[in-house]
PDB file of C-alpha atoms in Angstrom:
ATOM      1  CA  MET A   1      13.707   5.850  25.896  1.00 45.00           C
ATOM      2  CA  ALA A   2      10.984   8.304  24.870  1.00 52.00           C
ATOM      3  CA  THR A   3       7.529   6.861  24.443  1.00 55.00           C
ATOM      4  CA  ILE A   4       4.114   8.159  23.502  1.00 56.00           C
ATOM      5  CA  ALA A   5       1.247   6.595  25.425  1.00 50.00           C
ATOM      6  CA  ALA A   6      -1.695   5.143  23.505  1.00 55.00           C
ATOM      7  CA  PRO A   7      -4.926   3.349  24.454  1.00 55.00           C
ATOM      8  CA  VAL A   8      -4.546  -0.365  25.137  1.00 57.00           C
ATOM      9  CA  PRO A   9      -5.460  -2.261  21.932  1.00 64.00           C
ATOM     10  CA  SER A  10      -8.615  -4.320  21.975  1.00 75.00           C
ATOM     11  CA  PRO A  11      -8.046  -8.077  22.468  1.00 85.00           C
ATOM     12  CA  LEU A  12     -10.088  -8.583  19.313  1.00 92.00           C
ATOM     13  CA  TRP A  13      -7.149  -7.264  17.319  1.00 94.00           C
ATOM     14  CA  ARG A  14      -4.891  -9.898  18.870  1.00 94.00           C
ATOM     15  CA  ILE A  15      -7.386 -12.590  17.913  1.00 96.00           C
ATOM     16  CA  ALA A  16      -7.497 -11.191  14.364  1.00 96.00           C
ATOM     17  CA  GLN A  17      -3.695 -11.242  14.203  1.00 97.00           C
ATOM     18  CA  ILE A  18      -3.565 -14.893  15.243  1.00 97.00           C
ATOM     19  CA  CYS A  19      -6.240 -15.693  12.665  1.00 97.00           C
ATOM     20  CA  GLY A  20      -4.148 -13.861  10.065  1.00 97.00           C
ATOM     21  CA  LEU A  21      -1.168 -16.110  10.794  1.00 98.00           C
ATOM     22  CA  LEU A  22      -3.319 -19.235  10.666  1.00 98.00           C
ATOM     23  CA  LEU A  23      -4.873 -18.153   7.367  1.00 98.00           C
ATOM     24  CA  THR A  24      -1.374 -17.579   5.986  1.00 98.00           C
ATOM     25  CA  VAL A  25      -0.527 -21.190   6.812  1.00 98.00           C
ATOM     26  CA  VAL A  26      -3.727 -22.252   5.047  1.00 98.00           C
ATOM     27  CA  LEU A  27      -2.762 -20.093   2.069  1.00 98.00           C
ATOM     28  CA  LEU A  28       0.711 -21.613   1.847  1.00 98.00           C
ATOM     29  CA  THR A  29      -0.753 -25.115   2.080  1.00 98.00           C
ATOM     30  CA  GLY A  30      -3.242 -24.320  -0.667  1.00 98.00           C
ATOM     31  CA  LEU A  31      -0.544 -22.859  -2.918  1.00 98.00           C
ATOM     32  CA  LEU A  32       1.423 -26.099  -2.617  1.00 98.00           C
ATOM     33  CA  LEU A  33      -1.418 -28.653  -2.761  1.00 98.00           C
ATOM     34  CA  GLN A  34      -4.196 -26.885  -4.714  1.00 98.00           C
ATOM     35  CA  PRO A  35      -2.450 -24.016  -6.519  1.00 98.00           C
ATOM     36  CA  ASP A  36      -5.052 -23.162  -9.184  1.00 98.00           C
ATOM     37  CA  PRO A  37      -8.088 -22.482  -6.955  1.00 98.00           C
ATOM     38  CA  THR A  38      -5.892 -20.917  -4.278  1.00 98.00           C
ATOM     39  CA  LEU A  39      -4.287 -18.508  -6.738  1.00 98.00           C
ATOM     40  CA  ARG A  40      -7.695 -17.590  -8.141  1.00 98.00           C
ATOM     41  CA  LEU A  41      -9.070 -16.924  -4.657  1.00 98.00           C
ATOM     42  CA  LEU A  42      -6.023 -14.884  -3.654  1.00 98.00           C
ATOM     43  CA  TRP A  43      -5.593 -12.727  -6.758  1.00 98.00           C
ATOM     44  CA  TYR A  44      -9.237 -12.264  -7.726  1.00 98.00           C
ATOM     45  CA  THR A  45     -10.999 -12.055  -4.355  1.00 97.00           C
ATOM     46  CA  VAL A  46      -8.691 -11.273  -1.438  1.00 97.00           C
ATOM     47  CA  ILE A  47      -6.179  -8.868  -2.985  1.00 98.00           C
ATOM     48  CA  PRO A  48      -8.806  -6.698  -4.781  1.00 98.00           C
ATOM     49  CA  ILE A  49     -10.358  -5.852  -1.412  1.00 98.00           C
ATOM     50  CA  LEU A  50      -7.186  -4.264  -0.029  1.00 98.00           C
ATOM     51  CA  PRO A  51      -7.078  -0.964  -2.004  1.00 98.00           C
ATOM     52  CA  ALA A  52     -10.556  -0.060  -0.747  1.00 98.00           C
ATOM     53  CA  VAL A  53      -9.471  -1.011   2.775  1.00 97.00           C
ATOM     54  CA  PHE A  54      -6.439   1.271   2.457  1.00 98.00           C
ATOM     55  CA  LEU A  55      -8.711   4.127   1.427  1.00 97.00           C
ATOM     56  CA  ALA A  56     -10.876   3.608   4.506  1.00 96.00           C
ATOM     57  CA  ASN A  57      -7.766   3.410   6.677  1.00 96.00           C
ATOM     58  CA  PRO A  58      -4.541   1.484   6.030  1.00 97.00           C
ATOM     59  CA  GLY A  59      -4.490   0.651   9.734  1.00 95.00           C
ATOM     60  CA  LEU A  60      -7.341  -1.793   9.192  1.00 96.00           C
ATOM     61  CA  TRP A  61      -4.919  -3.973   7.240  1.00 97.00           C
ATOM     62  CA  ARG A  62      -1.707  -3.052   9.047  1.00 97.00           C
ATOM     63  CA  ASN A  63      -3.236  -4.175  12.356  1.00 96.00           C
ATOM     64  CA  VAL A  64      -3.867  -7.714  11.091  1.00 96.00           C
ATOM     65  CA  CYS A  65      -1.258  -8.155   8.350  1.00 98.00           C
ATOM     66  CA  PRO A  66       0.635 -11.410   9.061  1.00 98.00           C
ATOM     67  CA  LEU A  67       3.922  -9.779   8.088  1.00 98.00           C
ATOM     68  CA  ALA A  68       3.315  -7.008  10.632  1.00 97.00           C
ATOM     69  CA  THR A  69       2.564  -9.621  13.292  1.00 97.00           C
ATOM     70  CA  LEU A  70       5.817 -11.417  12.487  1.00 97.00           C
ATOM     71  CA  ASN A  71       7.725  -8.133  12.393  1.00 97.00           C
ATOM     72  CA  THR A  72       6.613  -7.173  15.902  1.00 95.00           C
ATOM     73  CA  LEU A  73       6.775 -10.687  17.356  1.00 95.00           C
ATOM     74  CA  PRO A  74      10.347 -10.405  18.788  1.00 95.00           C
ATOM     75  CA  GLY A  75       9.135  -7.613  21.094  1.00 89.00           C
ATOM     76  CA  ARG A  76      11.396  -7.116  24.106  1.00 86.00           C
ATOM     77  CA  ILE A  77      14.187  -9.399  22.898  1.00 94.00           C
ATOM     78  CA  SER A  78      14.759  -7.166  19.871  1.00 94.00           C
ATOM     79  CA  ARG A  79      18.020  -5.212  19.708  1.00 94.00           C
ATOM     80  CA  GLY A  80      15.819  -2.163  19.337  1.00 93.00           C
ATOM     81  CA  HIS A  81      17.611  -0.176  16.636  1.00 96.00           C
ATOM     82  CA  LYS A  82      15.575   2.789  15.442  1.00 96.00           C
ATOM     83  CA  LEU A  83      15.336   4.206  11.928  1.00 96.00           C
ATOM     84  CA  PRO A  84      16.780   7.736  11.630  1.00 95.00           C
ATOM     85  CA  ALA A  85      15.657  10.296   9.047  1.00 93.00           C
ATOM     86  CA  ARG A  86      18.329   9.218   6.573  1.00 94.00           C
ATOM     87  CA  GLY A  87      17.291   5.609   7.043  1.00 96.00           C
ATOM     88  CA  VAL A  88      13.680   6.505   6.263  1.00 96.00           C
ATOM     89  CA  ALA A  89      14.748   8.005   2.936  1.00 96.00           C
ATOM     90  CA  VAL A  90      16.793   4.937   1.981  1.00 97.00           C
ATOM     91  CA  ALA A  91      14.088   2.513   3.162  1.00 98.00           C
ATOM     92  CA  THR A  92      11.473   4.352   1.086  1.00 98.00           C
ATOM     93  CA  VAL A  93      13.493   3.732  -2.070  1.00 98.00           C
ATOM     94  CA  ILE A  94      13.973   0.061  -1.159  1.00 98.00           C
ATOM     95  CA  GLY A  95      10.255  -0.422  -0.533  1.00 98.00           C
ATOM     96  CA  ILE A  96       9.327   1.181  -3.860  1.00 98.00           C
ATOM     97  CA  ALA A  97      11.933  -0.936  -5.658  1.00 98.00           C
ATOM     98  CA  LEU A  98      10.564  -4.136  -4.115  1.00 98.00           C
ATOM     99  CA  LEU A  99       7.048  -3.186  -5.185  1.00 98.00           C
ATOM    100  CA  LEU A 100       8.155  -2.474  -8.747  1.00 98.00           C
ATOM    101  CA  VAL A 101       9.947  -5.832  -8.924  1.00 98.00           C
ATOM    102  CA  LEU A 102       7.357  -8.049  -7.233  1.00 98.00           C
ATOM    103  CA  VAL A 103       4.049  -6.816  -8.663  1.00 98.00           C
ATOM    104  CA  PRO A 104       4.939  -7.094 -12.390  1.00 98.00           C
ATOM    105  CA  ALA A 105       6.320 -10.578 -11.645  1.00 98.00           C
ATOM    106  CA  ARG A 106       2.705 -11.675 -11.278  1.00 98.00           C
ATOM    107  CA  ARG A 107       2.411 -11.571 -15.068  1.00 98.00           C
ATOM    108  CA  PHE A 108       5.121 -14.136 -15.746  1.00 98.00           C
ATOM    109  CA  LEU A 109       5.359 -16.056 -12.472  1.00 98.00           C
ATOM    110  CA  PHE A 110       3.143 -15.465  -9.429  1.00 98.00           C
ATOM    111  CA  ASN A 111      -0.232 -15.602 -11.183  1.00 98.00           C
ATOM    112  CA  THR A 112       0.336 -19.191 -12.247  1.00 97.00           C
ATOM    113  CA  ASP A 113       3.061 -20.753 -10.076  1.00 98.00           C
ATOM    114  CA  GLY A 114       1.816 -21.440  -6.557  1.00 98.00           C
ATOM    115  CA  THR A 115       5.056 -23.041  -5.388  1.00 98.00           C
ATOM    116  CA  VAL A 116       7.205 -20.044  -6.264  1.00 98.00           C
ATOM    117  CA  LEU A 117       4.684 -17.646  -4.738  1.00 98.00           C
ATOM    118  CA  ALA A 118       4.635 -19.692  -1.530  1.00 98.00           C
ATOM    119  CA  ALA A 119       8.430 -19.589  -1.388  1.00 98.00           C
ATOM    120  CA  VAL A 120       8.445 -15.808  -1.830  1.00 98.00           C
ATOM    121  CA  ILE A 121       5.807 -15.342   0.888  1.00 98.00           C
ATOM    122  CA  VAL A 122       7.875 -17.467   3.293  1.00 98.00           C
ATOM    123  CA  ALA A 123      11.054 -15.538   2.401  1.00 98.00           C
ATOM    124  CA  VAL A 124       9.402 -12.154   2.974  1.00 98.00           C
ATOM    125  CA  GLY A 125       7.883 -13.423   6.221  1.00 98.00           C
ATOM    126  CA  LEU A 126      11.304 -14.532   7.466  1.00 98.00           C
ATOM    127  CA  LEU A 127      12.722 -11.142   6.462  1.00 98.00           C
ATOM    128  CA  ALA A 128      10.020  -9.355   8.465  1.00 98.00           C
ATOM    129  CA  LEU A 129      10.650 -11.616  11.466  1.00 98.00           C
ATOM    130  CA  ALA A 130      14.431 -11.180  11.277  1.00 98.00           C
ATOM    131  CA  ALA A 131      14.050  -7.404  11.017  1.00 97.00           C
ATOM    132  CA  GLY A 132      12.050  -7.487  14.236  1.00 97.00           C
ATOM    133  CA  PHE A 133      15.012  -8.980  16.094  1.00 97.00           C
ATOM    134  CA  VAL A 134      17.323  -6.203  14.934  1.00 97.00           C
ATOM    135  CA  PHE A 135      15.111  -3.104  14.767  1.00 97.00           C
ATOM    136  CA  ASP A 136      12.674  -1.596  17.231  1.00 96.00           C
ATOM    137  CA  ARG A 137       9.016  -2.393  16.598  1.00 94.00           C
ATOM    138  CA  LYS A 138       8.216  -1.808  12.901  1.00 96.00           C
ATOM    139  CA  ALA A 139      11.377   0.105  12.013  1.00 97.00           C
ATOM    140  CA  GLY A 140      13.004  -2.762  10.137  1.00 97.00           C
ATOM    141  CA  PHE A 141      10.173  -3.754   7.818  1.00 98.00           C
ATOM    142  CA  CYS A 142       6.560  -2.564   8.194  1.00 97.00           C
ATOM    143  CA  GLY A 143       7.480   1.077   8.697  1.00 97.00           C
ATOM    144  CA  SER A 144      10.334   1.099   6.233  1.00 97.00           C
ATOM    145  CA  ILE A 145      10.933  -1.400   3.405  1.00 98.00           C
ATOM    146  CA  CYS A 146       7.539  -3.127   3.163  1.00 98.00           C
ATOM    147  CA  PRO A 147       6.646  -3.133  -0.569  1.00 98.00           C
ATOM    148  CA  VAL A 148       2.999  -2.395   0.227  1.00 98.00           C
ATOM    149  CA  LEU A 149       3.827   0.707   2.305  1.00 98.00           C
ATOM    150  CA  PRO A 150       4.172   3.107  -0.683  1.00 98.00           C
ATOM    151  CA  VAL A 151       0.638   2.225  -1.815  1.00 98.00           C
ATOM    152  CA  GLU A 152      -0.740   2.392   1.726  1.00 98.00           C
ATOM    153  CA  ARG A 153       0.648   5.905   2.021  1.00 98.00           C
ATOM    154  CA  LEU A 154      -0.963   7.018  -1.234  1.00 98.00           C
ATOM    155  CA  TYR A 155      -4.423   5.583  -0.565  1.00 98.00           C
ATOM    156  CA  GLY A 156      -4.329   6.203   3.171  1.00 96.00           C
ATOM    157  CA  GLN A 157      -3.409   9.899   3.150  1.00 95.00           C
ATOM    158  CA  ALA A 158      -6.943  10.928   4.196  1.00 95.00           C
ATOM    159  CA  PRO A 159      -8.567   7.976   6.018  1.00 95.00           C
ATOM    160  CA  LEU A 160     -12.329   7.730   6.182  1.00 94.00           C
ATOM    161  CA  HIS A 161     -12.270   6.132   9.604  1.00 90.00           C
ATOM    162  CA  SER A 162     -10.057   6.363  12.678  1.00 89.00           C
ATOM    163  CA  VAL A 163      -8.338   3.091  13.608  1.00 90.00           C
ATOM    164  CA  GLN A 164      -6.270   2.344  16.688  1.00 87.00           C
ATOM    165  CA  ASN A 165      -2.751   0.997  16.218  1.00 91.00           C
ATOM    166  CA  ALA A 166      -3.036  -2.550  17.566  1.00 92.00           C
ATOM    167  CA  HIS A 167       0.688  -3.360  17.425  1.00 91.00           C
ATOM    168  CA  CYS A 168       2.035  -0.452  19.461  1.00 88.00           C
ATOM    169  CA  PRO A 169       0.324   0.241  22.817  1.00 80.00           C
ATOM    170  CA  THR A 170       3.065   2.831  23.297  1.00 86.00           C
ATOM    171  CA  CYS A 171       4.994   4.609  20.553  1.00 89.00           C
ATOM    172  CA  THR A 172       8.772   4.416  20.902  1.00 91.00           C
ATOM    173  CA  LEU A 173       9.374   6.567  17.806  1.00 92.00           C
ATOM    174  CA  CYS A 174      11.043   3.574  16.158  1.00 95.00           C
ATOM    175  CA  VAL A 175      10.714   5.425  12.824  1.00 96.00           C
ATOM    176  CA  SER A 176      11.938   8.995  13.181  1.00 94.00           C
ATOM    177  CA  ARG A 177       9.391  10.481  10.764  1.00 94.00           C
ATOM    178  CA  ALA A 178       6.520   9.640   8.407  1.00 96.00           C
ATOM    179  CA  CYS A 179       5.233   6.715  10.492  1.00 96.00           C
ATOM    180  CA  LEU A 180       1.950   5.667   8.918  1.00 96.00           C
ATOM    181  CA  ASP A 181       0.789   3.995  12.140  1.00 95.00           C
ATOM    182  CA  LEU A 182       1.383   7.080  14.263  1.00 92.00           C
ATOM    183  CA  SER A 183      -0.512   9.398  11.907  1.00 92.00           C
ATOM    184  CA  ALA A 184      -1.796   8.451   8.466  1.00 93.00           C
ATOM    185  CA  THR A 185      -2.602  12.073   7.599  1.00 94.00           C
ATOM    186  CA  ARG A 186       0.890  13.316   8.466  1.00 95.00           C
ATOM    187  CA  SER A 187       2.913  10.480   6.969  1.00 97.00           C
ATOM    188  CA  VAL A 188       3.071  11.888   3.424  1.00 97.00           C
ATOM    189  CA  PRO A 189       3.789  15.518   4.429  1.00 96.00           C
ATOM    190  CA  GLN A 190       6.554  14.355   6.758  1.00 96.00           C
ATOM    191  CA  LEU A 191       7.996  12.078   4.100  1.00 97.00           C
ATOM    192  CA  LEU A 192       8.056  14.816   1.440  1.00 97.00           C
ATOM    193  CA  GLY A 193       9.227  17.523   3.826  1.00 96.00           C
ATOM    194  CA  THR A 194       9.557  21.040   2.459  1.00 96.00           C
ATOM    195  CA  SER A 195       9.454  19.730  -1.127  1.00 97.00           C
ATOM    196  CA  ARG A 196       5.667  19.502  -0.847  1.00 96.00           C
ATOM    197  CA  ARG A 197       5.472  23.317  -0.821  1.00 95.00           C
ATOM    198  CA  SER A 198       6.743  23.481  -4.404  1.00 96.00           C
ATOM    199  CA  HIS A 199       6.991  21.282  -7.486  1.00 95.00           C
ATOM    200  CA  ALA A 200      10.035  19.584  -5.972  1.00 97.00           C
ATOM    201  CA  TRP A 201       7.873  16.785  -4.548  1.00 98.00           C
ATOM    202  CA  LEU A 202       7.775  15.298  -8.046  1.00 98.00           C
ATOM    203  CA  ARG A 203      11.514  14.670  -7.796  1.00 97.00           C
ATOM    204  CA  GLN A 204      11.358  12.984  -4.402  1.00 97.00           C
ATOM    205  CA  PRO A 205      11.360   9.143  -4.595  1.00 98.00           C
ATOM    206  CA  TRP A 206       7.888   8.667  -3.135  1.00 98.00           C
ATOM    207  CA  GLY A 207       6.469  11.725  -4.905  1.00 98.00           C
ATOM    208  CA  ALA A 208       7.770  10.442  -8.237  1.00 98.00           C
ATOM    209  CA  PHE A 209       6.280   7.030  -7.436  1.00 98.00           C
ATOM    210  CA  ALA A 210       2.878   8.583  -6.696  1.00 98.00           C
ATOM    211  CA  ALA A 211       2.910  10.469 -10.006  1.00 98.00           C
ATOM    212  CA  ALA A 212       3.922   7.334 -11.920  1.00 98.00           C
ATOM    213  CA  PHE A 213       1.597   4.923 -10.126  1.00 98.00           C
ATOM    214  CA  PRO A 214      -1.532   5.385 -12.290  1.00 98.00           C
ATOM    215  CA  GLY A 215       0.560   4.552 -15.351  1.00 98.00           C
ATOM    216  CA  PHE A 216       2.017   1.567 -13.534  1.00 98.00           C
ATOM    217  CA  ILE A 217      -1.489   0.218 -12.903  1.00 98.00           C
ATOM    218  CA  VAL A 218      -2.688   0.787 -16.466  1.00 98.00           C
ATOM    219  CA  ALA A 219       0.416  -0.739 -18.049  1.00 98.00           C
ATOM    220  CA  TYR A 220       0.365  -3.762 -15.752  1.00 98.00           C
ATOM    221  CA  SER A 221      -3.347  -4.311 -16.381  1.00 98.00           C
ATOM    222  CA  LEU A 222      -2.941  -4.257 -20.164  1.00 98.00           C
ATOM    223  CA  ILE A 223      -0.188  -6.881 -20.163  1.00 97.00           C
ATOM    224  CA  PRO A 224      -1.424 -10.496 -20.421  1.00 97.00           C
ATOM    225  CA  ASP A 225       0.057 -13.334 -18.382  1.00 97.00           C
ATOM    226  CA  GLY A 226       2.936 -15.005 -20.156  1.00 97.00           C
ATOM    227  CA  PRO A 227       6.028 -17.179 -19.723  1.00 97.00           C
ATOM    228  CA  LEU A 228       9.116 -16.328 -17.701  1.00 97.00           C
ATOM    229  CA  SER A 229      10.918 -15.505 -20.943  1.00 97.00           C
ATOM    230  CA  GLY A 230       8.691 -12.439 -21.273  1.00 97.00           C
ATOM    231  CA  ALA A 231       9.841 -10.866 -17.998  1.00 98.00           C
ATOM    232  CA  LEU A 232      11.898  -8.113 -19.648  1.00 98.00           C
ATOM    233  CA  MET A 233       8.964  -7.188 -21.857  1.00 98.00           C
ATOM    234  CA  VAL A 234       6.701  -6.918 -18.815  1.00 98.00           C
ATOM    235  CA  TYR A 235       9.103  -4.663 -16.941  1.00 98.00           C
ATOM    236  CA  GLY A 236       9.729  -2.621 -20.073  1.00 98.00           C
ATOM    237  CA  TRP A 237       6.046  -1.842 -20.672  1.00 98.00           C
ATOM    238  CA  VAL A 238       5.483  -1.085 -16.989  1.00 98.00           C
ATOM    239  CA  LEU A 239       8.408   1.338 -17.095  1.00 98.00           C
ATOM    240  CA  VAL A 240       6.953   3.037 -20.174  1.00 98.00           C
ATOM    241  CA  GLY A 241       3.594   3.403 -18.444  1.00 98.00           C
ATOM    242  CA  MET A 242       5.227   4.938 -15.388  1.00 98.00           C
ATOM    243  CA  VAL A 243       7.295   7.406 -17.389  1.00 98.00           C
ATOM    244  CA  VAL A 244       4.273   8.546 -19.403  1.00 98.00           C
ATOM    245  CA  SER A 245       2.203   8.897 -16.236  1.00 98.00           C
ATOM    246  CA  TRP A 246       4.889  10.936 -14.473  1.00 98.00           C
ATOM    247  CA  ALA A 247       5.349  13.180 -17.492  1.00 98.00           C
ATOM    248  CA  ILE A 248       1.616  13.907 -17.758  1.00 98.00           C
ATOM    249  CA  VAL A 249       1.285  14.621 -14.049  1.00 98.00           C
ATOM    250  CA  ALA A 250       4.380  16.830 -14.037  1.00 98.00           C
ATOM    251  CA  SER A 251       3.054  18.787 -17.021  1.00 98.00           C
ATOM    252  CA  LEU A 252      -0.273  19.386 -15.285  1.00 98.00           C
ATOM    253  CA  VAL A 253       1.343  20.317 -11.980  1.00 98.00           C
ATOM    254  CA  PHE A 254       3.780  22.747 -13.583  1.00 96.00           C
ATOM    255  CA  GLY A 255       1.282  24.086 -16.111  1.00 97.00           C
ATOM    256  CA  PHE A 256      -1.575  24.764 -13.714  1.00 96.00           C
ATOM    257  CA  GLY A 257       0.337  25.214 -10.477  1.00 96.00           C
ATOM    258  CA  ILE A 258      -1.538  22.392  -8.751  1.00 97.00           C
ATOM    259  CA  PRO A 259      -0.528  22.165  -5.065  1.00 96.00           C
ATOM    260  CA  SER A 260       0.924  18.875  -3.906  1.00 97.00           C
ATOM    261  CA  ALA A 261      -1.935  18.024  -1.533  1.00 95.00           C
ATOM    262  CA  LEU A 262      -4.535  18.336  -4.303  1.00 96.00           C
ATOM    263  CA  ALA A 263      -2.347  16.520  -6.826  1.00 98.00           C
ATOM    264  CA  LEU A 264      -1.665  13.617  -4.480  1.00 98.00           C
ATOM    265  CA  ARG A 265      -5.335  13.279  -3.601  1.00 97.00           C
ATOM    266  CA  GLY A 266      -6.165  13.246  -7.297  1.00 97.00           C
ATOM    267  CA  LEU A 267      -3.489  10.636  -7.969  1.00 98.00           C
ATOM    268  CA  ALA A 268      -4.908   8.388  -5.249  1.00 98.00           C
ATOM    269  CA  ALA A 269      -8.404   8.675  -6.734  1.00 98.00           C
ATOM    270  CA  LEU A 270      -7.174   8.101 -10.291  1.00 98.00           C
ATOM    271  CA  ALA A 271      -4.995   5.125  -9.366  1.00 98.00           C
ATOM    272  CA  LEU A 272      -7.752   3.502  -7.339  1.00 98.00           C
ATOM    273  CA  PHE A 273     -10.343   3.931 -10.088  1.00 98.00           C
ATOM    274  CA  ALA A 274      -7.922   2.594 -12.719  1.00 98.00           C
ATOM    275  CA  TYR A 275      -7.219  -0.412 -10.527  1.00 98.00           C
ATOM    276  CA  TYR A 276     -10.866  -1.328 -10.058  1.00 98.00           C
ATOM    277  CA  TRP A 277     -11.732  -0.585 -13.688  1.00 98.00           C
ATOM    278  CA  PHE A 278      -9.363  -3.294 -14.856  1.00 98.00           C
ATOM    279  CA  ALA A 279      -9.724  -5.555 -11.802  1.00 98.00           C
ATOM    280  CA  ALA A 280     -13.495  -5.736 -12.318  1.00 98.00           C
ATOM    281  CA  ALA A 281     -13.066  -7.428 -15.685  1.00 97.00           C
ATOM    282  CA  SER A 282     -10.364  -9.761 -14.351  1.00 97.00           C
ATOM    283  CA  ILE A 283     -12.491 -10.780 -11.382  1.00 98.00           C
ATOM    284  CA  ALA A 284     -15.530 -11.460 -13.573  1.00 98.00           C
ATOM    285  CA  SER A 285     -13.427 -13.508 -15.978  1.00 97.00           C
ATOM    286  CA  ALA A 286     -11.760 -15.526 -13.213  1.00 97.00           C
ATOM    287  CA  TRP A 287     -15.093 -16.489 -11.666  1.00 97.00           C
ATOM    288  CA  ALA A 288     -17.047 -16.730 -14.952  1.00 96.00           C
ATOM    289  CA  ALA A 289     -19.363 -13.938 -13.829  1.00 96.00           C
ATOM    290  CA  GLY A 290     -21.453 -11.719 -16.086  1.00 94.00           C
ATOM    291  CA  THR A 291     -21.093  -8.096 -17.066  1.00 96.00           C
ATOM    292  CA  GLY A 292     -23.304  -7.134 -14.141  1.00 97.00           C
ATOM    293  CA  VAL A 293     -20.439  -7.960 -11.783  1.00 97.00           C
ATOM    294  CA  VAL A 294     -18.082  -5.813 -13.839  1.00 98.00           C
ATOM    295  CA  HIS A 295     -20.428  -2.823 -13.778  1.00 98.00           C
ATOM    296  CA  GLY A 296     -21.195  -3.383 -10.105  1.00 98.00           C
ATOM    297  CA  ILE A 297     -17.535  -3.341  -9.047  1.00 98.00           C
ATOM    298  CA  ARG A 298     -16.750  -0.304 -11.175  1.00 98.00           C
ATOM    299  CA  GLY A 299     -19.817   1.543  -9.932  1.00 98.00           C
ATOM    300  CA  ALA A 300     -19.104   0.750  -6.291  1.00 98.00           C
ATOM    301  CA  ALA A 301     -15.503   1.876  -6.699  1.00 98.00           C
ATOM    302  CA  ALA A 302     -16.596   5.143  -8.315  1.00 98.00           C
ATOM    303  CA  LEU A 303     -19.082   5.844  -5.511  1.00 98.00           C
ATOM    304  CA  LEU A 304     -16.459   5.077  -2.846  1.00 98.00           C
ATOM    305  CA  ILE A 305     -13.939   7.391  -4.481  1.00 98.00           C
ATOM    306  CA  VAL A 306     -16.446  10.232  -4.882  1.00 97.00           C
ATOM    307  CA  PHE A 307     -17.519   9.859  -1.255  1.00 97.00           C
ATOM    308  CA  TRP A 308     -13.876   9.851  -0.120  1.00 97.00           C
ATOM    309  CA  TRP A 309     -13.061  12.907  -2.243  1.00 96.00           C
ATOM    310  CA  LEU A 310     -16.022  14.959  -1.015  1.00 95.00           C
ATOM    311  CA  ARG A 311     -15.478  13.992   2.600  1.00 94.00           C
ATOM    312  CA  THR A 312     -11.782  14.850   2.401  1.00 92.00           C
ATOM    313  CA  ALA A 313     -12.490  18.184   0.728  1.00 88.00           C
ATOM    314  CA  ARG A 314     -15.097  19.022   3.371  1.00 87.00           C
ATOM    315  CA  THR A 315     -12.685  18.123   6.178  1.00 79.00           C
ATOM    316  CA  GLU A 316      -9.942  20.286   4.685  1.00 77.00           C
ATOM    317  CA  ALA A 317     -12.361  23.202   4.278  1.00 70.00           C
ATOM    318  CA  ARG A 318     -13.431  22.849   7.918  1.00 69.00           C
ATOM    319  CA  HIS A 319      -9.813  22.847   9.091  1.00 61.00           C
ATOM    320  CA  ALA A 320      -9.055  25.895   6.957  1.00 57.00           C
ATOM    321  CA  LEU A 321     -12.024  27.741   8.488  1.00 53.00           C
ATOM    322  CA  VAL A 322     -10.871  26.902  12.011  1.00 50.00           C
ATOM    323  CA  THR A 323      -7.364  28.145  11.165  1.00 48.00           C
ATOM    324  CA  LEU A 324      -8.717  31.455   9.869  1.00 49.00           C
ATOM    325  CA  GLN A 325     -10.723  31.948  13.050  1.00 51.00           C
TER     326      GLN A 325
END
C-alpha cells in the first residue's frame, strides 16, 4: 500500500481531539437539559467562528472536529476501502446535498429544537464512525460526504497559515484526488479538473455550488425562523437565492472572461462577507448587545477578508514571477 510520509503530529492535537469529543458530550447534554441557552451559545457564538477559521486554514478545524475524530477512530481494524476518482465525484454531490438540506432546516427546526438537533448530531456521528470501519482513513466521510467539506474547500482554497494534518501521520491516498488534508491549495483545482481552464467549471457540481453559495447565504439570512410547516417555503427561497446568485456569477464570468481562480477567490470573499454581515446582527440580537458589536464584527470580517485577498494575490504574483524565471 502506497503511503506518503508526514511529520508526527503534535500530542497537543490528540489532547484537543479528546477535548472535542468531551465538549460534544457536554453539547448534547445541554441540548437535552438546557436547550435554549445551549442553542444560543452554539448558533451565535461557536458556529460563527468557523468561517474565519476556515479562511485561516480549514485544517485548524478538521484536526479537532469530533466527527473527524470518530471517522478515523477505527484505524487499523477498518476494511480500508479507498475512494476512487468516480467516488469523489459522487461523494461531492452527496456532501453538497446534505449541506443544502441541513442548513436551511435551522430555520424551521434546529434553531429552536434542541432534542432534534441532538438526535441529528448523534446520527451524523454514528455515520462518520461507521464509515471509518468500512473506508480507509477519511475516505468514507470527512474527505467525501461531510456536509461542511464544500464550504471548507471554498474558504480554504488559499490558507493564511500552514497547519499539519493531525489525523494522518502517513498519507495512504485514501481519497484519490482533491484531498483537502493533503493540500488545501490543490483540492479545488484537482476537484474541478480541466474544467477550471474554461467556463465549464460553472457546470461542475462543486463549481456550481460555489457560484450559488453567496445567494444561499443571503436568502437563508433573510428568512426568519418559523414552524415546521414552513419548510417548503424556506427551501424554495433558498433555491431562488442560489439560482439568482449562479446566474449573476455566470453572466460576469462569461461577459468579462474572468478566470476560475479569480472568480472562486472572489466568491469566497463575497460569501464570507455576506455571512458576517448578517451574522453580526443575529449575534448582537441573541446576546442583547449594542450596535457597536454589529459594527465591530462586520469591520473585523472586512479587514480579515482584505488581508486574505491581498496576501493571496501577493503569493500568486510571487509564484508567477518564479515561474517566469
